[in-house]
Amino acid sequence: YEKELESAVYMIDLTKLGEFAVREGFVRYGCSAYYNDKCDIIGIYACHYDDLYTPSSDKLKWEHAKWILRCTIGTVITIKTHLLEAHHIIANSFVTPTREDLPFDHPIRRFLKPFCFRTVYINSNSAKSLVGKKQLVHRTFAFDYKEVHEILDSMQKSYEFDLHINVFKKNGMEDVSDEYFPIQKDMKEYWKITHDFVENYIKIYYKTDKSLEDDQFIKKWYNEILDGVHVCRKKDNHPLRELTLDNVCNIVCNGIFNGSAWH
């Protein structure tokens, strides 16, 4: 499809979802979408049909391809970005060590209380009412129940943690104009406000990196957060594995950001 896509600058690749079967009578999810430098859509590859559709295709086929794209994006955001990553990986990994490893009167636990409020209750309910057989995810989307678990398992295994503030750079969207991608500017401004708030509080109690080391509770709490978001301990060179004020502020900021603006 080189000729049809010669003006493509940006791509959304959601073809992974095309690997999972759907119930009889439904079209398979999964596609990739291509955009020019003005962020106009110029092509959609649909996994179900193994074909590319463009604005010059048959009108009904083009409209159908756009519908597949909308359905696929909604499915990925709901199951992967929202349910799995924001709730079950990041939020769980944030709230569980905070409750299990930090005493009630610990300054960081007290600080995080409003940002973790009802997280355990909400995530527990989501596991019981969203991903079970004939529950919301199974009923809303076209997958068989077996496929729902395979999708979640596949997405969890492929998950790679990064601070939310790095997502735009990681996805190659950092230089996109506000005219086409205004969320980036808003998110960066909100991150800075949140980070300043976190840093100003934490530095009341911890003046240096060594003061973190001297706290008997912090190291275990911090390491268990990183374990939960899949920052493997075996990767000794991972910059977040070092217990520093900067890293702690970033991880705390990320947890708050995840449960507010990102969510």
mmCIF file of C-alpha atoms in Angstrom, residues 4-219:
data_model
loop_
_atom_site.group_PDB
_atom_site.id
_atom_site.type_symbol
_atom_site.label_atom_id
_atom_site.label_comp_id
_atom_site.label_asym_id
_atom_site.label_seq_id
_atom_site.Cartn_x
_atom_site.Cartn_y
_atom_site.Cartn_z
ATOM 1 C CA GLU A 4 -1.928 4.995 -0.910
ATOM 2 C CA LEU A 5 0.111 5.746 2.198
ATOM 3 C CA GLU A 6 2.960 7.808 0.753
ATOM 4 C CA SER A 7 1.782 10.925 2.622
ATOM 5 C CA ALA A 8 1.390 9.105 5.961
ATOM 6 C CA VAL A 9 3.192 10.720 8.900
ATOM 7 C CA TYR A 10 1.381 9.237 11.903
ATOM 8 C CA MET A 11 -0.006 5.771 12.552
ATOM 9 C CA ILE A 12 -2.161 4.135 15.214
ATOM 10 C CA ASP A 13 -1.380 0.417 15.302
ATOM 11 C CA LEU A 14 -4.145 -1.607 16.958
ATOM 12 C CA THR A 15 -3.714 -4.751 14.869
ATOM 13 C CA LYS A 16 -2.910 -6.821 17.970
ATOM 14 C CA LEU A 17 -6.625 -6.994 18.749
ATOM 15 C CA GLY A 18 -7.199 -8.670 15.391
ATOM 16 C CA GLU A 19 -5.570 -11.818 16.754
ATOM 17 C CA PHE A 20 -8.578 -12.553 18.981
ATOM 18 C CA ALA A 21 -11.682 -14.296 17.685
ATOM 19 C CA VAL A 22 -15.171 -12.824 18.039
ATOM 20 C CA ARG A 23 -18.572 -14.487 18.296
ATOM 21 C CA GLU A 24 -20.350 -15.611 15.155
ATOM 22 C CA GLY A 25 -21.895 -12.785 13.194
ATOM 23 C CA PHE A 26 -19.459 -10.114 14.375
ATOM 24 C CA VAL A 27 -16.582 -8.443 12.529
ATOM 25 C CA ARG A 28 -13.180 -8.922 14.103
ATOM 26 C CA TYR A 29 -11.656 -5.979 15.957
ATOM 27 C CA GLY A 30 -8.169 -4.773 15.041
ATOM 28 C CA CYS A 31 -6.911 -2.184 12.583
ATOM 29 C CA SER A 32 -4.240 0.398 11.884
ATOM 30 C CA ALA A 33 -5.008 3.999 10.947
ATOM 31 C CA TYR A 34 -2.799 6.378 8.967
ATOM 32 C CA TYR A 35 -2.738 10.183 9.053
ATOM 33 C CA ASN A 36 -0.970 12.891 7.052
ATOM 34 C CA ASP A 37 0.961 15.870 8.480
ATOM 35 C CA LYS A 38 -2.321 17.726 9.051
ATOM 36 C CA CYS A 39 -3.652 14.760 11.052
ATOM 37 C CA ASP A 40 -6.244 13.997 8.358
ATOM 38 C CA ILE A 41 -6.981 10.290 8.140
ATOM 39 C CA ILE A 42 -5.841 8.850 4.813
ATOM 40 C CA GLY A 43 -6.170 5.109 5.303
ATOM 41 C CA ILE A 44 -7.419 2.330 7.558
ATOM 42 C CA TYR A 45 -6.217 -1.260 7.418
ATOM 43 C CA ALA A 46 -8.898 -3.642 8.755
ATOM 44 C CA CYS A 47 -7.648 -6.975 10.107
ATOM 45 C CA HIS A 48 -10.972 -8.745 9.510
ATOM 46 C CA TYR A 49 -10.800 -8.103 5.761
ATOM 47 C CA ASP A 50 -7.001 -7.974 5.465
ATOM 48 C CA ASP A 51 -7.371 -4.885 3.310
ATOM 49 C CA LEU A 52 -6.693 -1.152 3.284
ATOM 50 C CA TYR A 53 -9.476 1.389 2.845
ATOM 51 C CA THR A 54 -9.061 5.056 1.960
ATOM 52 C CA PRO A 55 -11.372 8.060 1.396
ATOM 53 C CA SER A 56 -11.383 7.130 -2.297
ATOM 54 C CA SER A 57 -12.665 3.606 -1.576
ATOM 55 C CA ASP A 58 -16.325 2.682 -1.991
ATOM 56 C CA LYS A 59 -18.252 5.000 0.343
ATOM 57 C CA LEU A 60 -19.937 2.228 2.331
ATOM 58 C CA LYS A 61 -16.655 0.338 2.754
ATOM 59 C CA TRP A 62 -14.870 3.497 3.915
ATOM 60 C CA GLU A 63 -17.616 4.273 6.422
ATOM 61 C CA HIS A 64 -17.468 0.660 7.629
ATOM 62 C CA ALA A 65 -13.686 0.871 8.023
ATOM 63 C CA LYS A 66 -14.063 4.036 10.114
ATOM 64 C CA TRP A 67 -16.627 2.233 12.268
ATOM 65 C CA ILE A 68 -14.160 -0.624 12.849
ATOM 66 C CA LEU A 69 -11.541 1.951 13.861
ATOM 67 C CA ARG A 70 -13.905 3.648 16.337
ATOM 68 C CA CYS A 71 -14.965 0.333 17.851
ATOM 69 C CA THR A 72 -11.368 -0.873 18.119
ATOM 70 C CA ILE A 73 -10.145 2.347 19.772
ATOM 71 C CA GLY A 74 -13.024 2.242 22.251
ATOM 72 C CA THR A 75 -12.282 -1.391 23.066
ATOM 73 C CA VAL A 76 -8.550 -0.823 23.585
ATOM 74 C CA ILE A 77 -9.095 2.263 25.756
ATOM 75 C CA THR A 78 -11.711 0.484 27.877
ATOM 76 C CA ILE A 79 -10.002 -2.874 28.391
ATOM 77 C CA LYS A 80 -6.305 -1.972 28.164
ATOM 78 C CA THR A 81 -5.729 1.705 28.987
ATOM 79 C CA HIS A 82 -8.491 2.108 31.562
ATOM 80 C CA LEU A 83 -9.359 -1.221 33.196
ATOM 81 C CA LEU A 84 -6.062 -3.097 33.035
ATOM 82 C CA GLU A 85 -3.396 -0.389 33.141
ATOM 83 C CA ALA A 86 -4.919 2.548 35.035
ATOM 84 C CA HIS A 87 -6.872 0.466 37.569
ATOM 85 C CA HIS A 88 -5.430 -3.012 37.948
ATOM 86 C CA ILE A 89 -1.742 -2.298 37.369
ATOM 87 C CA ILE A 90 -0.884 1.294 38.294
ATOM 88 C CA ALA A 91 -3.559 2.095 40.898
ATOM 89 C CA ASN A 92 -3.291 -1.322 42.575
ATOM 90 C CA SER A 93 0.485 -1.054 42.687
ATOM 91 C CA PHE A 94 0.178 2.396 44.224
ATOM 92 C CA VAL A 95 -2.422 1.760 46.917
ATOM 93 C CA THR A 96 -1.463 -1.753 48.096
ATOM 94 C CA PRO A 97 2.124 -1.007 49.278
ATOM 95 C CA THR A 98 0.904 2.280 50.761
ATOM 96 C CA ARG A 99 -1.605 0.421 52.947
ATOM 97 C CA GLU A 100 0.563 -2.609 53.691
ATOM 98 C CA ASP A 101 4.015 -1.084 54.176
ATOM 99 C CA LEU A 102 3.502 2.396 55.626
ATOM 100 C CA PRO A 103 2.193 2.996 59.188
ATOM 101 C CA PHE A 104 -1.011 4.992 59.623
ATOM 102 C CA ASP A 105 0.880 8.080 60.753
ATOM 103 C CA HIS A 106 3.586 7.926 58.088
ATOM 104 C CA PRO A 107 3.825 11.311 56.297
ATOM 105 C CA ILE A 108 3.590 9.809 52.813
ATOM 106 C CA ARG A 109 0.646 7.600 53.708
ATOM 107 C CA ARG A 110 -1.184 10.567 55.214
ATOM 108 C CA PHE A 111 -0.422 12.620 52.119
ATOM 109 C CA LEU A 112 -1.710 9.906 49.768
ATOM 110 C CA LYS A 113 -4.908 9.145 51.672
ATOM 111 C CA PRO A 114 -7.238 11.330 49.537
ATOM 112 C CA PHE A 115 -5.645 10.092 46.320
ATOM 113 C CA CYS A 116 -6.102 6.417 47.239
ATOM 114 C CA PHE A 117 -9.594 6.817 48.691
ATOM 115 C CA ARG A 118 -11.895 3.906 47.673
ATOM 116 C CA THR A 119 -9.323 2.553 45.198
ATOM 117 C CA VAL A 120 -9.350 -0.907 46.786
ATOM 118 C CA TYR A 121 -13.158 -1.001 46.834
ATOM 119 C CA ILE A 122 -13.461 0.176 43.221
ATOM 120 C CA ASN A 123 -10.817 -2.192 41.859
ATOM 121 C CA SER A 124 -12.224 -5.135 43.796
ATOM 122 C CA ASN A 125 -15.686 -4.435 42.417
ATOM 123 C CA SER A 126 -14.335 -4.084 38.890
ATOM 124 C CA ALA A 127 -12.759 -7.543 39.122
ATOM 125 C CA LYS A 128 -16.074 -8.986 40.321
ATOM 126 C CA SER A 129 -18.496 -7.145 38.054
ATOM 127 C CA LEU A 130 -16.598 -6.261 34.870
ATOM 128 C CA VAL A 131 -14.427 -9.155 33.748
ATOM 129 C CA GLY A 132 -16.405 -12.197 34.880
ATOM 130 C CA LYS A 133 -18.467 -14.443 32.643
ATOM 131 C CA LYS A 134 -21.539 -12.649 31.239
ATOM 132 C CA GLN A 135 -20.467 -9.480 33.001
ATOM 133 C CA LEU A 136 -19.872 -6.052 31.464
ATOM 134 C CA VAL A 137 -16.761 -6.662 29.332
ATOM 135 C CA HIS A 138 -18.056 -10.018 28.089
ATOM 136 C CA ARG A 139 -21.502 -8.574 27.257
ATOM 137 C CA THR A 140 -20.362 -5.250 25.817
ATOM 138 C CA PHE A 141 -17.757 -6.527 23.386
ATOM 139 C CA ALA A 142 -17.984 -9.265 20.758
ATOM 140 C CA PHE A 143 -15.436 -11.646 22.300
ATOM 141 C CA ASP A 144 -16.148 -15.061 23.741
ATOM 142 C CA TYR A 145 -15.404 -15.271 27.456
ATOM 143 C CA LYS A 146 -12.243 -17.293 26.804
ATOM 144 C CA GLU A 147 -10.947 -14.516 24.565
ATOM 145 C CA VAL A 148 -11.521 -11.870 27.256
ATOM 146 C CA HIS A 149 -9.029 -13.601 29.545
ATOM 147 C CA GLU A 150 -6.563 -14.197 26.735
ATOM 148 C CA ILE A 151 -6.701 -10.509 25.802
ATOM 149 C CA LEU A 152 -6.095 -9.380 29.398
ATOM 150 C CA ASP A 153 -3.269 -11.894 29.799
ATOM 151 C CA SER A 154 -1.624 -10.814 26.544
ATOM 152 C CA MET A 155 -1.908 -7.117 27.368
ATOM 153 C CA GLN A 156 -0.546 -7.591 30.871
ATOM 154 C CA LYS A 157 2.477 -9.533 29.604
ATOM 155 C CA SER A 158 3.270 -6.854 27.019
ATOM 156 C CA TYR A 159 2.794 -3.931 29.429
ATOM 157 C CA GLU A 160 5.840 -1.698 29.911
ATOM 158 C CA PHE A 161 5.690 0.961 32.586
ATOM 159 C CA ASP A 162 6.746 4.537 32.006
ATOM 160 C CA LEU A 163 5.828 7.774 33.731
ATOM 161 C CA HIS A 164 2.701 9.221 32.147
ATOM 162 C CA ILE A 165 4.562 12.397 31.273
ATOM 163 C CA ASN A 166 6.827 10.384 28.940
ATOM 164 C CA VAL A 167 4.006 8.789 26.941
ATOM 165 C CA PHE A 168 3.811 11.506 24.268
ATOM 166 C CA LYS A 169 7.540 11.381 23.583
ATOM 167 C CA LYS A 170 7.526 7.582 23.598
ATOM 168 C CA ASN A 171 4.688 7.511 21.066
ATOM 169 C CA GLY A 172 6.326 10.040 18.760
ATOM 170 C CA MET A 173 3.702 12.730 19.424
ATOM 171 C CA GLU A 174 5.834 15.252 21.286
ATOM 172 C CA ASP A 175 6.240 17.646 18.345
ATOM 173 C CA VAL A 176 2.599 17.632 17.222
ATOM 174 C CA SER A 177 0.993 21.074 17.248
ATOM 175 C CA ASP A 178 -1.611 22.015 19.852
ATOM 176 C CA GLU A 179 -3.933 22.693 16.931
ATOM 177 C CA TYR A 180 -4.171 18.943 16.348
ATOM 178 C CA PHE A 181 -3.166 17.479 19.714
ATOM 179 C CA PRO A 182 -4.086 19.895 22.536
ATOM 180 C CA ILE A 183 -4.189 17.197 25.238
ATOM 181 C CA GLN A 184 -0.387 17.112 25.344
ATOM 182 C CA LYS A 185 -0.052 20.734 26.503
ATOM 183 C CA ASP A 186 -2.800 20.289 29.109
ATOM 184 C CA MET A 187 -1.263 17.103 30.472
ATOM 185 C CA LYS A 188 2.205 18.604 30.746
ATOM 186 C CA GLU A 189 0.880 21.633 32.595
ATOM 187 C CA TYR A 190 -1.131 19.457 34.971
ATOM 188 C CA TRP A 191 1.879 17.172 35.556
ATOM 189 C CA LYS A 192 4.020 20.178 36.541
ATOM 190 C CA ILE A 193 1.376 21.476 38.964
ATOM 191 C CA THR A 194 1.017 18.031 40.538
ATOM 192 C CA HIS A 195 4.758 17.424 40.663
ATOM 193 C CA ASP A 196 5.413 20.781 42.361
ATOM 194 C CA PHE A 197 2.721 19.974 44.922
ATOM 195 C CA VAL A 198 4.219 16.523 45.624
ATOM 196 C CA GLU A 199 7.790 17.762 45.776
ATOM 197 C CA ASN A 200 6.983 20.652 48.119
ATOM 198 C CA TYR A 201 5.317 18.274 50.552
ATOM 199 C CA ILE A 202 7.847 15.432 50.455
ATOM 200 C CA LYS A 203 10.799 17.776 50.938
ATOM 201 C CA ILE A 204 9.310 18.932 54.228
ATOM 202 C CA TYR A 205 10.128 15.482 55.636
ATOM 203 C CA TYR A 206 13.008 14.321 53.412
ATOM 204 C CA LYS A 207 15.781 16.776 52.636
ATOM 205 C CA THR A 208 18.220 14.383 50.953
ATOM 206 C CA ASP A 209 18.357 10.994 49.275
ATOM 207 C CA LYS A 210 19.990 9.620 52.416
ATOM 208 C CA SER A 211 17.020 10.683 54.519
ATOM 209 C CA LEU A 212 14.894 8.335 52.408
ATOM 210 C CA GLU A 213 17.338 5.509 53.055
ATOM 211 C CA ASP A 214 17.141 6.215 56.773
ATOM 212 C CA ASP A 215 13.349 5.728 56.766
ATOM 213 C CA GLN A 216 12.809 2.061 57.664
ATOM 214 C CA PHE A 217 9.552 1.838 55.689
ATOM 215 C CA ILE A 218 10.235 3.716 52.455
ATOM 216 C CA LYS A 219 12.520 1.284 50.654
#
